[in-house]
Short mmCIF file of C-alpha atoms in Angstrom, two decimals:
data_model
loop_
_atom_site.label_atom_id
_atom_site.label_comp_id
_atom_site.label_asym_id
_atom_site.label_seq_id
_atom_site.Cartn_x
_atom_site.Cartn_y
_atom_site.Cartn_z
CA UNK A 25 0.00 0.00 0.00
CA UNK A 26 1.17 3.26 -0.97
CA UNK A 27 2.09 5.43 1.97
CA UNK A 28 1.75 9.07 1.84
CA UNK A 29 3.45 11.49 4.64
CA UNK A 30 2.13 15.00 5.00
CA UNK A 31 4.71 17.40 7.23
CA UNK A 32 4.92 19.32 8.94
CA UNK A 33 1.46 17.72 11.56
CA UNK A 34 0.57 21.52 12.13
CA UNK A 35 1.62 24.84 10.98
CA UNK A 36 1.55 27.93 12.63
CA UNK A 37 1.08 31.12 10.13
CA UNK A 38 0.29 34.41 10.70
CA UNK A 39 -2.63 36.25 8.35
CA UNK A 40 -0.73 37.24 5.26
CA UNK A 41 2.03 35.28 5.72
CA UNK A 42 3.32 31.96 3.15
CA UNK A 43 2.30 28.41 3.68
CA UNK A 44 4.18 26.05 2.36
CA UNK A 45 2.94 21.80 3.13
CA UNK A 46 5.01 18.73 1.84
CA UNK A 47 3.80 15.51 1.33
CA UNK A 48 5.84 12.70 0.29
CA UNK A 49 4.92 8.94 -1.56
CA UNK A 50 6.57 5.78 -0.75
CA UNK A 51 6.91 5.19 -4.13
CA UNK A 52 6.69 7.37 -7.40
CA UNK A 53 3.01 8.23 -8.27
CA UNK A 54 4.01 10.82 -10.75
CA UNK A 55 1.68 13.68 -10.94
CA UNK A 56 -1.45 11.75 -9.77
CA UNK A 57 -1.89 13.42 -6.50
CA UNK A 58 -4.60 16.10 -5.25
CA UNK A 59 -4.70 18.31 -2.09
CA UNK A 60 -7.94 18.81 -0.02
CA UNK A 61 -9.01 20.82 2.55
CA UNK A 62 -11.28 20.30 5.23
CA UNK A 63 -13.02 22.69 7.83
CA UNK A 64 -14.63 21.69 10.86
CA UNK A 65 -17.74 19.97 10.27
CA UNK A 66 -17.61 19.73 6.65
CA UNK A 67 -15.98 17.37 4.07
CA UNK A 68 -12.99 17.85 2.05
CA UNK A 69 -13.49 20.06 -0.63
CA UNK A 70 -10.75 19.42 -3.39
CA UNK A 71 -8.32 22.22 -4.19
CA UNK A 72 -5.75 20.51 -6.45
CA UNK A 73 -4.90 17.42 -8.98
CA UNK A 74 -2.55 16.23 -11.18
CA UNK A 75 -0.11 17.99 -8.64
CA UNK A 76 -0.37 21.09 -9.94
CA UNK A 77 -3.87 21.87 -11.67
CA UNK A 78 -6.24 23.99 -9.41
CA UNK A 79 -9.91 23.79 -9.68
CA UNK A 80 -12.49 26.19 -11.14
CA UNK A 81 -13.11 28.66 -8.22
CA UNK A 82 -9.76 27.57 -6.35
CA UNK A 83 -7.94 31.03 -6.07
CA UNK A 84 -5.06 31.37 -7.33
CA UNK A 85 -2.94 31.68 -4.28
CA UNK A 86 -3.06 27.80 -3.62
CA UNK A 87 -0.42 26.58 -6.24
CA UNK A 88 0.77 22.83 -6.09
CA UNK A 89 4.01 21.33 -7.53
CA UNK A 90 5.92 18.44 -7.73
CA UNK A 91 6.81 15.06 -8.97
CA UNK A 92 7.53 11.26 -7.92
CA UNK A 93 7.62 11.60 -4.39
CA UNK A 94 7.62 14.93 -3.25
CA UNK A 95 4.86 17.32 -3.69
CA UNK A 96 4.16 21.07 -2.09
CA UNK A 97 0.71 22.88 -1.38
CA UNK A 98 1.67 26.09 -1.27
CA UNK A 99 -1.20 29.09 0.14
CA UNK A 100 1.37 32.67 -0.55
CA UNK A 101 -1.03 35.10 1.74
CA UNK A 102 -2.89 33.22 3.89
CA UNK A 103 -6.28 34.29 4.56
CA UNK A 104 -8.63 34.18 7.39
CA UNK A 105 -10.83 31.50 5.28
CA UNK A 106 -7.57 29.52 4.92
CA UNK A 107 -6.83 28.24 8.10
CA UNK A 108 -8.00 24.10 7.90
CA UNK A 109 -6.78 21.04 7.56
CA UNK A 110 -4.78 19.62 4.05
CA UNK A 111 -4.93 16.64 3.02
CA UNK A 112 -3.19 14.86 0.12
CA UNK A 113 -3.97 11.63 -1.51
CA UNK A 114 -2.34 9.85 -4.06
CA UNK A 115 -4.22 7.99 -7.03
CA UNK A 116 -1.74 6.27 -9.33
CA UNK A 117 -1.79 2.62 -7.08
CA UNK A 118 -4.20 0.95 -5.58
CA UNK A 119 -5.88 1.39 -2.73
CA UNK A 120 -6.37 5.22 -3.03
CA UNK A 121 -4.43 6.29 0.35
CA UNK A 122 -4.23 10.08 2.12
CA UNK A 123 -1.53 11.60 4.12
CA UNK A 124 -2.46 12.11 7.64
CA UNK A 125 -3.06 15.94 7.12
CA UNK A 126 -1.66 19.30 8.49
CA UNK A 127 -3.36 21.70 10.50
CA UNK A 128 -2.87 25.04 9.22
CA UNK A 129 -3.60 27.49 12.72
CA UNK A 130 -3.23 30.75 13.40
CA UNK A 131 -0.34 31.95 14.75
CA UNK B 4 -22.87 21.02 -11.11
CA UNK B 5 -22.49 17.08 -9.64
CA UNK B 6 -24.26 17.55 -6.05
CA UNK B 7 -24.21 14.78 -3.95
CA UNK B 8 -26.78 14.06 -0.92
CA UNK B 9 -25.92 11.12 1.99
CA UNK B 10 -28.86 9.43 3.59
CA UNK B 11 -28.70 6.66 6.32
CA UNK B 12 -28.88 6.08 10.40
CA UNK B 13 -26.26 7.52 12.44
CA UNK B 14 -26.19 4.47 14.54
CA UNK B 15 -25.88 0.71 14.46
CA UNK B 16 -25.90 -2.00 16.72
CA UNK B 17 -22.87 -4.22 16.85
CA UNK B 18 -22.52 -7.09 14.22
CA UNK B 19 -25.47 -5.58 12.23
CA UNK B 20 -25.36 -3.90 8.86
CA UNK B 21 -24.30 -0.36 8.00
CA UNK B 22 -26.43 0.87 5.05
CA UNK B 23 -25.72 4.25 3.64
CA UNK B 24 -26.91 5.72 0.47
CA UNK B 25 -25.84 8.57 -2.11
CA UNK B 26 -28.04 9.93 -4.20
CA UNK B 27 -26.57 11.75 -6.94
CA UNK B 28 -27.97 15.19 -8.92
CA UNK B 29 -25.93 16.01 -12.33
CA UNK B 30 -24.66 13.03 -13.28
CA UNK B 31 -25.44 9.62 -13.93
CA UNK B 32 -24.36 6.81 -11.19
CA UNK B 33 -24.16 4.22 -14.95
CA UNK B 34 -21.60 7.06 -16.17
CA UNK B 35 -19.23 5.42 -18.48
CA UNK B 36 -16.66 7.58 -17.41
CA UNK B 37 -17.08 8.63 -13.15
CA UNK B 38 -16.98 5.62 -10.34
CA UNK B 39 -18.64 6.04 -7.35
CA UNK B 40 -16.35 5.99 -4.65
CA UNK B 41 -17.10 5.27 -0.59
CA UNK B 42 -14.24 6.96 2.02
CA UNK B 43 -14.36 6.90 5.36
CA UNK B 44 -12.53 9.33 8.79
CA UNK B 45 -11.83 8.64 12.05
CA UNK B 46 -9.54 9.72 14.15
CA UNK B 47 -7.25 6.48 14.74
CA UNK B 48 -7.37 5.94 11.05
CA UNK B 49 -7.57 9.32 8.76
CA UNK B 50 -9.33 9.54 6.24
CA UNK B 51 -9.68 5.93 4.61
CA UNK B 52 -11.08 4.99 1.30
CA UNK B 53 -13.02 2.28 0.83
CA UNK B 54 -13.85 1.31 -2.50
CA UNK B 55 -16.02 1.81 -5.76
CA UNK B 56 -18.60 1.36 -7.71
CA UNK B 57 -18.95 1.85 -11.44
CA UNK B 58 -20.22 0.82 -15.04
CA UNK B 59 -18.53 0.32 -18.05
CA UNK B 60 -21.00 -1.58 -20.43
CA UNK B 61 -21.10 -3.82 -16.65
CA UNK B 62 -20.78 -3.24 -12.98
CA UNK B 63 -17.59 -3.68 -11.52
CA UNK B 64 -16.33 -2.67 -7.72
CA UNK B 65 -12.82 -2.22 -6.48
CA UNK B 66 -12.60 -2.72 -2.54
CA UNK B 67 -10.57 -1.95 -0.04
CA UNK B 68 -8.34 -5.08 1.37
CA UNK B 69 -9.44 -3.62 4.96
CA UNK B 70 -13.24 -4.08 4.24
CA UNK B 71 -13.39 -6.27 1.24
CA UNK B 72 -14.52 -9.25 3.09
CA UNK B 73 -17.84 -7.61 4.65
CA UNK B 74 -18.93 -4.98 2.12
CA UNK B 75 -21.12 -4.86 -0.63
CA UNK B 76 -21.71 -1.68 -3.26
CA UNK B 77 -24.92 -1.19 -5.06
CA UNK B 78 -26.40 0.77 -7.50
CA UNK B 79 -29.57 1.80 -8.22
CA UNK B 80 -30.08 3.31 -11.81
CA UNK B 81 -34.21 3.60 -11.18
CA UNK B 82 -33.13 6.30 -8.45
CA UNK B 83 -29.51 7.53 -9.53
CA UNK B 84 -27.98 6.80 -6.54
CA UNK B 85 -25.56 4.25 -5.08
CA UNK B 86 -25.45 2.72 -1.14
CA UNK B 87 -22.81 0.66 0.74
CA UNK B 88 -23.53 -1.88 3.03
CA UNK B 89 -21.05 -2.65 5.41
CA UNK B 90 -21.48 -5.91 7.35
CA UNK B 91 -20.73 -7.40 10.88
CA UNK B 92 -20.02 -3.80 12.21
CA UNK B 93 -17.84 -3.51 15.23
CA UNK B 94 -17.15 -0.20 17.50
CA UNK B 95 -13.80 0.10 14.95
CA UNK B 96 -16.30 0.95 12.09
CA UNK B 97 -17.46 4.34 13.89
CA UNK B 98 -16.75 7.04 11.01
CA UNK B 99 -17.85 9.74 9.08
CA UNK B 100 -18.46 7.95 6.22
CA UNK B 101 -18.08 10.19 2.74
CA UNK B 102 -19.26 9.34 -0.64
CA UNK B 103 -17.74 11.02 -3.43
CA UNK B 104 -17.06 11.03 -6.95
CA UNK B 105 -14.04 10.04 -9.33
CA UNK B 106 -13.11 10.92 -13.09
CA UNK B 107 -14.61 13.48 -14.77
CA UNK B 108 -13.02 15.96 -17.81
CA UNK B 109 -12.08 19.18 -17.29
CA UNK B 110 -12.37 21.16 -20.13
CA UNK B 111 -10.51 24.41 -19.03
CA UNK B 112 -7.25 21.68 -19.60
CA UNK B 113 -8.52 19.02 -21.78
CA UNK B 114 -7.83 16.45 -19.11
CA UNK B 115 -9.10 13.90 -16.99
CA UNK B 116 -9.03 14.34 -13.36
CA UNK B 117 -9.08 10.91 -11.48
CA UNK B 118 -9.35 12.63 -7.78
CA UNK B 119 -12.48 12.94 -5.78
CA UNK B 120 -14.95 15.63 -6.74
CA UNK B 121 -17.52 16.08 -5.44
CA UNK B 122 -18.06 14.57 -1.67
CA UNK B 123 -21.27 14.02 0.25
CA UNK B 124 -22.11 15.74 3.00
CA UNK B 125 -20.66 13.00 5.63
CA UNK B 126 -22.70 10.61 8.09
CA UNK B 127 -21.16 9.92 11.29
CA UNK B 128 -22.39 5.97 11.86
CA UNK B 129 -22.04 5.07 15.36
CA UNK B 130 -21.49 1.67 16.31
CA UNK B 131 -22.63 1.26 19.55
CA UNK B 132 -25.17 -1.37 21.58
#
């Protein structure tokens, strides 16, 4: 089973400030991998896939990159709205698996 | 716009049956092209996905090794909407349980997108006596 390891487990960012979330495969999944985030009480709401493709209505300062094994969600001004939980999951291999999430929290 | 609506009880009895349901709006559960997909989050174990549901020209399912020997998808084309059912529950099942939606084309980039879009609502099942 594919593993996938999100770092850092919580971030602390001040309003404004750059985000930056890794997440890492066991094994090359090359692009196939999407970022979600989820607010209390609601589901995950995807934000990115193929790595690096943002949704319609995503804005633009969520940008993803990466390839393989290593992968970044980066948010370049956070905003109040921001401040969640990301998840990524990989969907090259079978079963589909998700990183364990980062908490992004005010600082 | 795919829309998504859960329906179910939020609690079962142990070794009984968890039944949920997704119904779905703007799509077609006998897509050729989207599967039907069932995840599920708690806190000791994240957010885990269980398996699918879809048709092409036939049904076919893809499970999860962790649940594949006590669950069963369905779909229901009469109603457009798709259910799990999720046998010999123990207190370990307790969950949100999420159903969501894989593969659909995005036409902004002329590509397929394999990740899950849209997501139910959630229904936290209780397993409890």
């Amino acid at each position: 089973e594919m593993v996938m390891t999100q770092s850092p487990a919580t971030l602390s960012v001040s309003p404004g400030e750059r985000a930056t979330l890794s997440c890492r495969a066991s094994q090359s999944i090359s692009s196939h991998l999407a970022w979600y985030q989820q607010k209390p009480g609601q589901a995950p709401r995807l934000l990115i896939y193929g790595a690096s493709t943002r949704v319609t209505g995503i804005p633009a300062r969520f940008s993803g990159s990466g390839s393989g094994t290593e992968f970044t969600l980066t948010i370049s001004s956070l905003q109040s709205e921001d401040f969640a939980v990301y998840y990524c999951q990989q969907y090259n291999n079978w079963p589909r698996t998700f990183g364990q999430g980062t908490r992004v929290e005010i600082k | 716009q795919v829309q998504l609506q859960q329906s179910g009880p939020g609690l079962v009895k142990p070794s009984q049956t968890l039944s949920l349901t997704c119904a779905i709006s703007g799509d077609s559960v006998s897509s050729n092209s989207a599967a039907w997909n069932w995840i599920r989050q708690s806190p000791s174990r994240g957010l885990e996905w269980l398996g699918r549901t879809y048709y092409r020209s036939e049904w076919y399912n893809d499970y999860a090794d962790s649940v594949k020997s006590r669950v069963t998808f369905k779909a229901d084309t009469s109603k457009n909407q798709f259910s799990l059912h999720l046998n010999s529950v123990t207190p370990e099942d307790t969950a949100v349980y999420y159903c969501a939606r894989d593969g659909s084309y995005d036409n902004r980039t002329n590509a397929w997108n394999w990740s899950l879009d849209p997501w139910g609502q959630g229904t936290l099942v209780t397993v409890s006596s």
